[in-house]
Each structure stands twice: as C-alpha cells, then as structure tokens.
PDB file of C-alpha atoms and ligand atoms in Angstrom:
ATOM      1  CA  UNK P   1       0.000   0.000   0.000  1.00 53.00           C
ATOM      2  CA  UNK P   2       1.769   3.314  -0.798  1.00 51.00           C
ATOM      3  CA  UNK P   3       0.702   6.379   0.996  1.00 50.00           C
ATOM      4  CA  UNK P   4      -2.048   7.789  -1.247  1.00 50.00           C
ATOM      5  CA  UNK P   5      -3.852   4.865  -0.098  1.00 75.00           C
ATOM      6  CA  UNK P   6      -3.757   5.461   3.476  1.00 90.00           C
ATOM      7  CA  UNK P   7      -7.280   5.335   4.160  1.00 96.00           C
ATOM      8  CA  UNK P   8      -8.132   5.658   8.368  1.00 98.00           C
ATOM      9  CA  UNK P   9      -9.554   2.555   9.261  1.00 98.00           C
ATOM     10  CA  UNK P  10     -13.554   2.544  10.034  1.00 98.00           C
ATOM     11  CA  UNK P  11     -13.690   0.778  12.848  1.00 98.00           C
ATOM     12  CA  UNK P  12     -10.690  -0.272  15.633  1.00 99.00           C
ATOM     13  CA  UNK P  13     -10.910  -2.812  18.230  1.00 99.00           C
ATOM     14  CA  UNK P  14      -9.169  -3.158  21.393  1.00 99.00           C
ATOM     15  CA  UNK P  15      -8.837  -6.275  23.890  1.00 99.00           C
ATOM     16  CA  UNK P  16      -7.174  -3.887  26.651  1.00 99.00           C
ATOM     17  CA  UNK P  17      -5.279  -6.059  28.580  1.00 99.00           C
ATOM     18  CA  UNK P  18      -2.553  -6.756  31.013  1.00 99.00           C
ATOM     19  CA  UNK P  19      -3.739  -3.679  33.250  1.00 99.00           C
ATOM     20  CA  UNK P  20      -3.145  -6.549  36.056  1.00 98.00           C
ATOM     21  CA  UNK P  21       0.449  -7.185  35.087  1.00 99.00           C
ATOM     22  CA  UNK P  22       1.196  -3.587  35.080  1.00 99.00           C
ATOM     23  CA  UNK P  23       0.378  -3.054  38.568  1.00 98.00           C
ATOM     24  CA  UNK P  24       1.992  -5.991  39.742  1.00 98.00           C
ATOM     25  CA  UNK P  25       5.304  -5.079  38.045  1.00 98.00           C
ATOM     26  CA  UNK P  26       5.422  -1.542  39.883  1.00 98.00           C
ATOM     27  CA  UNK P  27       4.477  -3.300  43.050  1.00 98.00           C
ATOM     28  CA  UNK P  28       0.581  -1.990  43.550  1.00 98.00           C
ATOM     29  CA  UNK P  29      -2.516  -4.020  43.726  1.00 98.00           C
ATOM     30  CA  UNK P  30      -4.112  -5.221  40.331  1.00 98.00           C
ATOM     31  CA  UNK P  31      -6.527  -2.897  40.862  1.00 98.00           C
ATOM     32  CA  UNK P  32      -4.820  -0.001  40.432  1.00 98.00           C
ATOM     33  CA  UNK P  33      -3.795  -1.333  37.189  1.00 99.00           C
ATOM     34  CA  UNK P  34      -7.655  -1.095  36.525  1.00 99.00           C
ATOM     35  CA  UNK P  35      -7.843   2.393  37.691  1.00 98.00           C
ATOM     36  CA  UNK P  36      -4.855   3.666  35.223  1.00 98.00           C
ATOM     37  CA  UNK P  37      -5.984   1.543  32.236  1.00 98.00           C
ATOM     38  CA  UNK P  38      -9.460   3.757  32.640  1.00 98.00           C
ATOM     39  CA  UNK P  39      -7.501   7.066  32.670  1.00 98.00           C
ATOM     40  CA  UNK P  40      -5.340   5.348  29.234  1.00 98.00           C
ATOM     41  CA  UNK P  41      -8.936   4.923  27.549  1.00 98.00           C
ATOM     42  CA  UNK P  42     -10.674   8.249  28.093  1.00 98.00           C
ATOM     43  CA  UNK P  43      -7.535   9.615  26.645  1.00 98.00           C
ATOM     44  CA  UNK P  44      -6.719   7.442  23.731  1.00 98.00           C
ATOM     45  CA  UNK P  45     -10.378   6.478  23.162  1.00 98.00           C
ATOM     46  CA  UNK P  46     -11.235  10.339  22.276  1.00 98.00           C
ATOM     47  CA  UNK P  47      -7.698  10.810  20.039  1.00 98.00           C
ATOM     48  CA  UNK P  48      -8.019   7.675  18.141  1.00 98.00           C
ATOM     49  CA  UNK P  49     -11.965   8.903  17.295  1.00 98.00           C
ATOM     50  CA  UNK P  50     -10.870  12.544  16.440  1.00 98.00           C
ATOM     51  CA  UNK P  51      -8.512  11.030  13.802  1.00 96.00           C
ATOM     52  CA  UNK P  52     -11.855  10.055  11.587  1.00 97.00           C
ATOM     53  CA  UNK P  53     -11.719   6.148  13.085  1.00 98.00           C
ATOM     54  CA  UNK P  54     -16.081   6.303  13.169  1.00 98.00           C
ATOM     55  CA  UNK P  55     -15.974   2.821  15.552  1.00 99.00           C
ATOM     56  CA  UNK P  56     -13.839   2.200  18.372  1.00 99.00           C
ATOM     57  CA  UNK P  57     -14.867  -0.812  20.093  1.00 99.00           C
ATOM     58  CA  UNK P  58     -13.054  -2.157  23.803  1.00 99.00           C
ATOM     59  CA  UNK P  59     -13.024  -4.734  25.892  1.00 99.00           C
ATOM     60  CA  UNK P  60     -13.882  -3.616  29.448  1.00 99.00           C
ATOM     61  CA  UNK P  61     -14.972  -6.769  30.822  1.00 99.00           C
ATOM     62  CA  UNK P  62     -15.991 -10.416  29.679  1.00 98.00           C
ATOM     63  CA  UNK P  63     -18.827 -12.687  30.342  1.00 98.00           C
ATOM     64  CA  UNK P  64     -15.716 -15.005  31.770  1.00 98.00           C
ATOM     65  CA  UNK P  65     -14.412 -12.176  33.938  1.00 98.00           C
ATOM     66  CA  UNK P  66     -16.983 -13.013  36.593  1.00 98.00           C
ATOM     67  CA  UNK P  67     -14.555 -15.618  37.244  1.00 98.00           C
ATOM     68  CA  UNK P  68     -12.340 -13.602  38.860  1.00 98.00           C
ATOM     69  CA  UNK P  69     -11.850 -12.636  43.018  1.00 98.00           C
ATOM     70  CA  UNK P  70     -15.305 -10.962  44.576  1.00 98.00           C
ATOM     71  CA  UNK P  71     -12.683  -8.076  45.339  1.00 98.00           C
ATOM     72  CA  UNK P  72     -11.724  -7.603  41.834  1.00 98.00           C
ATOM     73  CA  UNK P  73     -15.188  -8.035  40.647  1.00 98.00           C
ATOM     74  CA  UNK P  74     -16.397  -5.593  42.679  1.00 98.00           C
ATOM     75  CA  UNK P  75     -13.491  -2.920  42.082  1.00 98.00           C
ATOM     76  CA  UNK P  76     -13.820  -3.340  38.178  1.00 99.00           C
ATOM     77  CA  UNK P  77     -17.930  -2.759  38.779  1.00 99.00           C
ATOM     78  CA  UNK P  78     -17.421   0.555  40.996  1.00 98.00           C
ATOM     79  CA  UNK P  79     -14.751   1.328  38.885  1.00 98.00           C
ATOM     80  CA  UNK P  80     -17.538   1.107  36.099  1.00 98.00           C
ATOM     81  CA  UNK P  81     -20.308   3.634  37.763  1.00 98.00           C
ATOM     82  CA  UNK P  82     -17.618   6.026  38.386  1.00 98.00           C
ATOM     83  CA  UNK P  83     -16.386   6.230  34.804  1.00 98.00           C
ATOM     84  CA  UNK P  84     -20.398   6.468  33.030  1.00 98.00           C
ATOM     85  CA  UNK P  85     -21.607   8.831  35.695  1.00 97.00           C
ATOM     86  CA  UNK P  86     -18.484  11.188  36.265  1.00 95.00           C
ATOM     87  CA  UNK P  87     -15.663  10.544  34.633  1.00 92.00           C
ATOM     88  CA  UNK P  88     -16.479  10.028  31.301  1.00 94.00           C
ATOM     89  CA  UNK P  89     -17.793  13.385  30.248  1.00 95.00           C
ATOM     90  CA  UNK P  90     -15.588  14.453  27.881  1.00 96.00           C
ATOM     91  CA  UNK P  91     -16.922  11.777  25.376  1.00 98.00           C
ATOM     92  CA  UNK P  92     -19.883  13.761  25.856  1.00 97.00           C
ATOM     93  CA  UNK P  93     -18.224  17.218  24.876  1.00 97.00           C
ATOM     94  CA  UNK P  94     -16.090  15.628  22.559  1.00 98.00           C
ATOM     95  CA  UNK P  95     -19.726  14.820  20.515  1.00 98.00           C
ATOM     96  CA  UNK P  96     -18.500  10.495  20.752  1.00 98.00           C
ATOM     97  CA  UNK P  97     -22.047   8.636  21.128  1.00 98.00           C
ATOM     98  CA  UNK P  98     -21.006   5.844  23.801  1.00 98.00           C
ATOM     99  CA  UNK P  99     -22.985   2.130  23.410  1.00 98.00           C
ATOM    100  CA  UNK P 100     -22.321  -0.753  25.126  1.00 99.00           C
ATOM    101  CA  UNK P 101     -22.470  -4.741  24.451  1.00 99.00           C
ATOM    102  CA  UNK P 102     -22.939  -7.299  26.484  1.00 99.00           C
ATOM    103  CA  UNK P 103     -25.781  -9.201  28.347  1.00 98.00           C
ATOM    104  CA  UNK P 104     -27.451  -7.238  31.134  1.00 98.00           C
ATOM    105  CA  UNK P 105     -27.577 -10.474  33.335  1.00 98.00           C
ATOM    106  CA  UNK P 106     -25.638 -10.442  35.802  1.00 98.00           C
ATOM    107  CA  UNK P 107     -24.626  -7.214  36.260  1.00 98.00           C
ATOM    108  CA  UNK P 108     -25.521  -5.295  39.018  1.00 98.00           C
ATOM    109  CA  UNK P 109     -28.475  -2.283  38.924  1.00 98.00           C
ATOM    110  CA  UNK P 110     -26.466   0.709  39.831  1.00 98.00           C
ATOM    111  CA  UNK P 111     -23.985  -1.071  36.733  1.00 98.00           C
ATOM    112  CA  UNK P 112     -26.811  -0.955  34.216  1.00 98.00           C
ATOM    113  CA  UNK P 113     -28.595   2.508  35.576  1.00 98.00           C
ATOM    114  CA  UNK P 114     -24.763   4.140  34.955  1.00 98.00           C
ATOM    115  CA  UNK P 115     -24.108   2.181  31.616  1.00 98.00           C
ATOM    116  CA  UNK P 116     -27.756   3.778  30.652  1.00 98.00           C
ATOM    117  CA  UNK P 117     -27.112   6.879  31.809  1.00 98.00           C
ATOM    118  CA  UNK P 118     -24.016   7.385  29.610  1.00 98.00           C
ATOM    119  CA  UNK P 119     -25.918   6.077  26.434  1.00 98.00           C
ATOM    120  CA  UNK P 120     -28.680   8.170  27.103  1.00 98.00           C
ATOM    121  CA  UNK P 121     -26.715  11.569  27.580  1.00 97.00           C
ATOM    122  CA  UNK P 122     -24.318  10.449  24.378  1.00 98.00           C
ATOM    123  CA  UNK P 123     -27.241   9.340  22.084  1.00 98.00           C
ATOM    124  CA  UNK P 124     -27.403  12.609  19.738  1.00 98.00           C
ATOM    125  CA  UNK P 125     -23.827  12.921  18.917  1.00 98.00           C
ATOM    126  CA  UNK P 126     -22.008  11.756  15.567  1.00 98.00           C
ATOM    127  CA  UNK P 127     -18.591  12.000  15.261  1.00 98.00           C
ATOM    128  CA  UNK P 128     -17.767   8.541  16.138  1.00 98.00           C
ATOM    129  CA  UNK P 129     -19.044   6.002  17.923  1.00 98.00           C
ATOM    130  CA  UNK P 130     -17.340   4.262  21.199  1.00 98.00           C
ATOM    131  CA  UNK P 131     -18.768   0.357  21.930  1.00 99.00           C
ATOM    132  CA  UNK P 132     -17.326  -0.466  25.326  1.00 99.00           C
ATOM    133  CA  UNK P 133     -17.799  -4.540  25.529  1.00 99.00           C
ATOM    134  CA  UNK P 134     -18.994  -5.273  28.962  1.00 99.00           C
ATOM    135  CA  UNK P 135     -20.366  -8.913  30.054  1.00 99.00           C
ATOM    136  CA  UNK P 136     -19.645  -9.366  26.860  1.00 99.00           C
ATOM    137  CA  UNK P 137     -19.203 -12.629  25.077  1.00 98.00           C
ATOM    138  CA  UNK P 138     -18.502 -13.095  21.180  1.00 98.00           C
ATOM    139  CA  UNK P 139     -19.881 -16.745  21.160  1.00 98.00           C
ATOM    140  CA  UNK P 140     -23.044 -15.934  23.516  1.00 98.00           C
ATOM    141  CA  UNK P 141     -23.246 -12.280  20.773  1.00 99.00           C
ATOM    142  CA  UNK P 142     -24.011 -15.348  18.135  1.00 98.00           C
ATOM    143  CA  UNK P 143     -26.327 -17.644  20.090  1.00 98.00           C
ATOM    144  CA  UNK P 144     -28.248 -13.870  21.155  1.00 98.00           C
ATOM    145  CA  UNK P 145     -28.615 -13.667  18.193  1.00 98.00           C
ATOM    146  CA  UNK P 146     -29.658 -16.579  16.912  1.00 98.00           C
ATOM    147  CA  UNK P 147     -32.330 -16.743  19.210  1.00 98.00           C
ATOM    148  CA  UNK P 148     -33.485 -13.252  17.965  1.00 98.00           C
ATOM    149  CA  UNK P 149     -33.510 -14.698  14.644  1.00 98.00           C
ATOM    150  CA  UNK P 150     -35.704 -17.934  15.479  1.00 97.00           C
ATOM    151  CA  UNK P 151     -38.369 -15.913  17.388  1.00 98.00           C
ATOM    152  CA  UNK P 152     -38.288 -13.630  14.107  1.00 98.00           C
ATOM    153  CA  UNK P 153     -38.450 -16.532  11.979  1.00 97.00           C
ATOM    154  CA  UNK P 154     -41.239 -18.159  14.160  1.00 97.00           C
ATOM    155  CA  UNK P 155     -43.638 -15.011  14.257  1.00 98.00           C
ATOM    156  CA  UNK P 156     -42.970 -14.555  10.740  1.00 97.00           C
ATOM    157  CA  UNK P 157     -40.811 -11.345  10.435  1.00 96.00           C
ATOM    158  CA  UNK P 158     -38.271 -12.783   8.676  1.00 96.00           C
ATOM    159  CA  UNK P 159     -37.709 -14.846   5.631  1.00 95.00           C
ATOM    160  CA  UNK P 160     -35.224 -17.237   5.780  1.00 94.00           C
ATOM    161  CA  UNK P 161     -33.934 -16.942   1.614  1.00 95.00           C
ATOM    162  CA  UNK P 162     -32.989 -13.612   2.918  1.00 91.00           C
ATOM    163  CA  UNK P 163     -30.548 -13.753   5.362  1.00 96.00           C
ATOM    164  CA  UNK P 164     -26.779 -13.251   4.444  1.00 97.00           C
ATOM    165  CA  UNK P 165     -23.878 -11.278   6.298  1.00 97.00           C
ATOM    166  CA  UNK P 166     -25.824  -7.964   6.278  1.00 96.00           C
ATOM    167  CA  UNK P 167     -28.955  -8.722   7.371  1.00 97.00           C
ATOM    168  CA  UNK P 168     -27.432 -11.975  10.112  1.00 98.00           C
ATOM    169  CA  UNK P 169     -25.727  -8.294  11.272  1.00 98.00           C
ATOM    170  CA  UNK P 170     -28.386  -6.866  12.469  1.00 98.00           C
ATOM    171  CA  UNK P 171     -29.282  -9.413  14.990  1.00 98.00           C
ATOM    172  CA  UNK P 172     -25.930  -8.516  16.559  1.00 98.00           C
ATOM    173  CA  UNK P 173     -25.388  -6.246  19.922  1.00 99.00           C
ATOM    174  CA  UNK P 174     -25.541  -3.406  17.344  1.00 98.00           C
ATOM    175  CA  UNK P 175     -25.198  -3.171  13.547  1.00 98.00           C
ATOM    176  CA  UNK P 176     -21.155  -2.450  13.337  1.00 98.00           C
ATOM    177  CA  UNK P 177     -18.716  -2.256  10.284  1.00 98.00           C
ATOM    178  CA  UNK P 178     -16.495  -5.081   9.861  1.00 98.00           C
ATOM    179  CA  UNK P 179     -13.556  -4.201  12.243  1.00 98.00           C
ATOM    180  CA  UNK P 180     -10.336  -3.190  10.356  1.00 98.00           C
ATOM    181  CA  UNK P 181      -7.745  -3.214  12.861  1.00 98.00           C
ATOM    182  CA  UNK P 182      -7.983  -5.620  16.275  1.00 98.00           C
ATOM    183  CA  UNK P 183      -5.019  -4.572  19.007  1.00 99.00           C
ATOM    184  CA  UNK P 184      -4.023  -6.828  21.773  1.00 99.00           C
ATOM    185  CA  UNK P 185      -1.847  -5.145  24.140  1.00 99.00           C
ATOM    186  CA  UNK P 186       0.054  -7.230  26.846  1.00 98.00           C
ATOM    187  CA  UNK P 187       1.674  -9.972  24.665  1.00 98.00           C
ATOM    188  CA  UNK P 188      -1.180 -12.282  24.484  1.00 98.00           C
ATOM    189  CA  UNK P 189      -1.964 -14.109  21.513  1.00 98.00           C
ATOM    190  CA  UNK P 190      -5.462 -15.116  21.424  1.00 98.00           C
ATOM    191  CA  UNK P 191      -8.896 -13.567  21.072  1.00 98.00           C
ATOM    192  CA  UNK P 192     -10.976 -14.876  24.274  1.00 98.00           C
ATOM    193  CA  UNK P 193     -14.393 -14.875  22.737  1.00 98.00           C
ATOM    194  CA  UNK P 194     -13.852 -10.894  21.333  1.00 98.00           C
ATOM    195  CA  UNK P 195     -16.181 -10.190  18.733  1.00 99.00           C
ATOM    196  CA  UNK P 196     -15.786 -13.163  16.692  1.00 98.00           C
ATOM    197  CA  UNK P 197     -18.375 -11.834  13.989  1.00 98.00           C
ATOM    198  CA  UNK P 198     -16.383  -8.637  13.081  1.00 98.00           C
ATOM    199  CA  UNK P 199     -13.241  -9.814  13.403  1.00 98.00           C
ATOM    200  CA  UNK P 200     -13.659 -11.960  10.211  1.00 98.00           C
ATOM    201  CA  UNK P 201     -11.265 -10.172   8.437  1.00 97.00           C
ATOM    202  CA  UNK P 202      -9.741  -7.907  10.737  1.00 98.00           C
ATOM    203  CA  UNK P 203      -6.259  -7.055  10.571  1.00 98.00           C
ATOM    204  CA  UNK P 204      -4.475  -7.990  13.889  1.00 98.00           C
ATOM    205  CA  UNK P 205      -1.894  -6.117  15.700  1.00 98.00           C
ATOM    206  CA  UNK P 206      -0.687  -7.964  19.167  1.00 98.00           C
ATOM    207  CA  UNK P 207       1.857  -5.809  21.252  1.00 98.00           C
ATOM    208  CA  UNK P 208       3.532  -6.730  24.607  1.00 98.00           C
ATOM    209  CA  UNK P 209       2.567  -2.829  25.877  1.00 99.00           C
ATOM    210  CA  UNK P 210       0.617  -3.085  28.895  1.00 99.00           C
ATOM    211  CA  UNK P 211      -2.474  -1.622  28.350  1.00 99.00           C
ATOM    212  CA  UNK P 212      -2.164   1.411  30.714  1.00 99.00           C
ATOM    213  CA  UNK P 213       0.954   2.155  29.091  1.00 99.00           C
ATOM    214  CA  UNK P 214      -1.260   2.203  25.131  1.00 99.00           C
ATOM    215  CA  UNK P 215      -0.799   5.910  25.040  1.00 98.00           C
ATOM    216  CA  UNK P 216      -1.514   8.048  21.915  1.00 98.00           C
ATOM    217  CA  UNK P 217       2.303   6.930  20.621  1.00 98.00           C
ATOM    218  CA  UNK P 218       1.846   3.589  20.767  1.00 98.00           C
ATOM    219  CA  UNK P 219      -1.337   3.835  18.936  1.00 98.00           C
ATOM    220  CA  UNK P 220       0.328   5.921  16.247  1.00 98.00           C
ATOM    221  CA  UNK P 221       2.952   2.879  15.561  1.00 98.00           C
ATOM    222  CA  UNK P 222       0.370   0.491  15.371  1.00 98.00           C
ATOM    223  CA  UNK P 223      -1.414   2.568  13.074  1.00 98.00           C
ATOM    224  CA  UNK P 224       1.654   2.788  11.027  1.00 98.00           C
ATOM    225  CA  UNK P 225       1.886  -1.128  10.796  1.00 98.00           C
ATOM    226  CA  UNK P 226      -1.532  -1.672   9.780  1.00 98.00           C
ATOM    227  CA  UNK P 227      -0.940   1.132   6.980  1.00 97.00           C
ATOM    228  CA  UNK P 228       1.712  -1.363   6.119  1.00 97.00           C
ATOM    229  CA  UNK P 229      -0.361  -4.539   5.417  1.00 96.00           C
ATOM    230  CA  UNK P 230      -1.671  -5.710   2.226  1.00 95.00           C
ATOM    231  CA  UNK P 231      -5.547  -6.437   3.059  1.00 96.00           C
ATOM    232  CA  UNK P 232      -6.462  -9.081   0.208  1.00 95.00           C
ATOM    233  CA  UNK P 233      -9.960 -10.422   1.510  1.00 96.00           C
ATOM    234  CA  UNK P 234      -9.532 -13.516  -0.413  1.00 96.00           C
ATOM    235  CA  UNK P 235      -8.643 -11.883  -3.386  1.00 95.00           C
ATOM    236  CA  UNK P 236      -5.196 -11.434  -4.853  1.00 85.00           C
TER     237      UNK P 236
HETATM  238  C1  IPE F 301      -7.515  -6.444  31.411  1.00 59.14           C
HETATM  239  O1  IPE F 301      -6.422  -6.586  32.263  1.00 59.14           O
HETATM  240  C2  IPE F 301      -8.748  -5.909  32.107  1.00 59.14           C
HETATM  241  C3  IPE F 301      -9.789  -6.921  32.349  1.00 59.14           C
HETATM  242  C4  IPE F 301      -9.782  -8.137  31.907  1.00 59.14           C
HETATM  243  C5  IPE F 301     -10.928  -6.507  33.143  1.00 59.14           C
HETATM  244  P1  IPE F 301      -6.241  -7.891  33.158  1.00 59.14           P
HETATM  245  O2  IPE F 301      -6.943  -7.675  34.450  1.00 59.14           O
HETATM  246  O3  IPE F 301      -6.641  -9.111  32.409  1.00 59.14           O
HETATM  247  O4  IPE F 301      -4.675  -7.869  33.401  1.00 59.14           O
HETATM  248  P2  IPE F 301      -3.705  -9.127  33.370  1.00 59.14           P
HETATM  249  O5  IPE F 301      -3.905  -9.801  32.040  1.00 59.14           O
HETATM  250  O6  IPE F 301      -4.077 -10.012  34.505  1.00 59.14           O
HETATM  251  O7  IPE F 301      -2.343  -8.543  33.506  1.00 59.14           O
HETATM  252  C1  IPE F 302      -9.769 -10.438  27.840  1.00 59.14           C
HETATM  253  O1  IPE F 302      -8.717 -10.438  28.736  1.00 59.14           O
HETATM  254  C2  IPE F 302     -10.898  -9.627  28.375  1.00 59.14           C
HETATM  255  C3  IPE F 302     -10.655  -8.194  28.522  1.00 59.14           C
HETATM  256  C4  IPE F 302      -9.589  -7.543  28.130  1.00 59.14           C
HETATM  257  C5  IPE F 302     -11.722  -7.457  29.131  1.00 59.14           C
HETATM  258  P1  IPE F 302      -8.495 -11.629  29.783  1.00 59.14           P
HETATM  259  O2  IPE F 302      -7.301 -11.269  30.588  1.00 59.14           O
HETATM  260  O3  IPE F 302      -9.753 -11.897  30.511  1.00 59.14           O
HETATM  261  O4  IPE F 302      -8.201 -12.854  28.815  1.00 59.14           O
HETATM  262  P2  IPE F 302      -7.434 -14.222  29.084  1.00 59.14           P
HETATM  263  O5  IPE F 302      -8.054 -14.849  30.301  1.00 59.14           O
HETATM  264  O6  IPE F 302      -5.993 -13.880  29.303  1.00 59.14           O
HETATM  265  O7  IPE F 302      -7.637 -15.022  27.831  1.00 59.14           O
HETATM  266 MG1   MG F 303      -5.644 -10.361  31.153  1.00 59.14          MG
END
C-alpha cells in the first residue's frame, strides 16, 4: 500500500489487557492497574476517534471475567459507575455517542442505571461512535442472536432466503462495520471470545505494551503497521 492509499480505518478494536500485570510489576494491587488503564482509555479512546476512526470498540470486561476474586469483581464494577456517571464526560463534549455490548444479566443495577445513563446523555452525537464490551461474550453475541432470529423466523418477520452477512448483522449487539484493525496489548496471543463476527477479516496487531501504558504513541505505531499490510480479503 503506498501512501495515497492510506485510508483511516472505520472501525478499531481493542482487547485492553494486562492492566493486572502492570500493577503488579510496579508493586501496587491489580486494581490499580484497573484504575490507570481507565484514565489510558478516556484519553486514547477520544484521540483515536478525532482522527476520523467512526468505531472504536473495547473490551472492558468479559462474560468469563466473573470468574475472577469478589474483590476484583467488585473494584472493576465501581470502577464502572464512576467512569459512566463522572468521569467520562468528555466523550460527551467531545460529541462520541457511547454504546455498550454485552448481556445485562448479571450485572448489578447501579452497573446498568450508569451504563444507561451514559448512552442516554451520548445518544445525539455523531462523530464517532465508542462500543465499550462489557459482560460481553462473542460466542453468547451469536447464540443472542440466533435466538433473535428464530423468534423472528417463528412469528414470521423474517424470511429465511434472505438472510446473508448484512442482514445476520443486524441481529448482533448493534449493527457495526467489519472491524479493520484488532489490538491486543500485553503480549497475548489469542482472542478470548472478542467479537468473533467482526473480526472476520480484521487485521491484527498484538503488542507486549501493557495496556495502561497504550498511550496516543503507541497507537500511532500500530497505526503505522496496519498502513503497512496488504488487506487481500480472499482476493489477490
Ligand atoms: C484487562 O487486564 C482488564 C480486564 C480483563 C478486566 P487484566 O486484568 O486481564 O490484566 P492481566 O492480564 O491479569 O495482567
Ligand atoms: C480479555 O482479557 C478480556 C478483557 C480484556 C476485558 P483476559 O485477561 O480476561 O483474557 P485471558 O483470560 O488472558 O484469555
Ligand atoms: Mg488479562
């Protein structure tokens, strides 16, 4: 690709991870890592959607993350009503619409009232769009929506000859572009159950930066790389 066809990509994807690690290296609690790996995304989450990216989509917390210690559970879910009801407000002035995916169940009230709250007071902007993955599964996305699609199929709303990749997408969380480019931070190579629709053919960048440490420079150079790649879709 030579520079005339750097074209932004549409929509970015983060798995934002190793926020544990971080602490522990520096000698805090993991959940500290937590609290500076919110301050990296407010940051990085309104540069990379000023720079014409429409979708940014994270990974704030997984369906398998209730796995984890009732302490860190806990922290991660205050951690959550803080950010929707006070500290994300520059997303708001920064005209970013914020959604969210991810089943409702089990999360607690105050969770889903905050999560609400920060769709609600976002819902009229356009400049990009900011789909923070919480309780959110890719496989149980698919079966969600499958299920959406048999109750459709069963009251007859929908007819079967015409479903294909567009109109399967709409059964989804929400109706996103194809993602582009899908960053792992921390040096993990895998995609635990991320967005396994969109990622179809996503270009994927995996870097051993803890995710606190995913500033606005390290975004650039990943940026760079995926400028770099030669995106065939099958083609040649
Ligand atoms: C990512 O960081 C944040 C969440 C999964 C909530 P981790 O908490 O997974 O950090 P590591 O991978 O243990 O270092
Ligand atoms: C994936 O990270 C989920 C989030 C970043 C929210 P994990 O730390 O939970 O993934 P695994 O367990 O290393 O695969
Ligand atoms: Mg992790």
């Amino acid at each position: 690709m030579n520079d005339t066809e750097r074209q932004v990509p549409k929509h970015v994807a983060i798995i934002m991870d190793g926020n544990g690690r971080w602490a522990t290296k520096r000698g805090y609690k993991r959940n500290i890592g937590h609290l500076e790996g919110s301050k990296t995304l407010e940051k990085l989450g309104i540069y990379i959607l000023n720079q014409g990216v429409k979708v940014l989509s994270v990974f704030a917390f997984s369906t398998e993350n209730f796995r984890r210690s009732r302490e860190e559970v806990d922290y991660l879910m205050n951690l959550f009503v803080e950010m929707f009801t006070k500290k994300f407000k520059q997303f708001k002035k920064e005209n970013i619409k914020v959604i969210f995916s991810g089943r409702k169940s089990p999360l607690r009230q105050d969770v889903l009232d905050a999560m609400a709250k920060m769709e609600e007071e976002t819902k009229d902007n356009d400049k990009g769009i900011l789909n923070i993955c919480l309780n959110y599964g890719g496989q149980e996305e698919l079966i969600d929506a499958s299920r959406r699609i048999a109750l459709d199929y069963k009251e007859g709303k929908l007819n079967l000859d015409g479903l294909n990749k567009e109109s399967f997408a709409k059964y989804l969380y929400h109706d996103l572009p194809p993602i582009d480019l899908m960053i792992r931070t921390s040096g993990e190579l895998r995609i635990s159950n991320f967005m396994l629709y969109q990622l179809a053919y996503s270009e994927m960048v995996f870097t051993d930066v803890y995710f606190p440490d995913f500033k606005e420079k390290e975004f650039d150079k990943v940026l760079e790389e995926y400028y770099n790649r030669n995106r065939r879709f099958g083609g040649n």
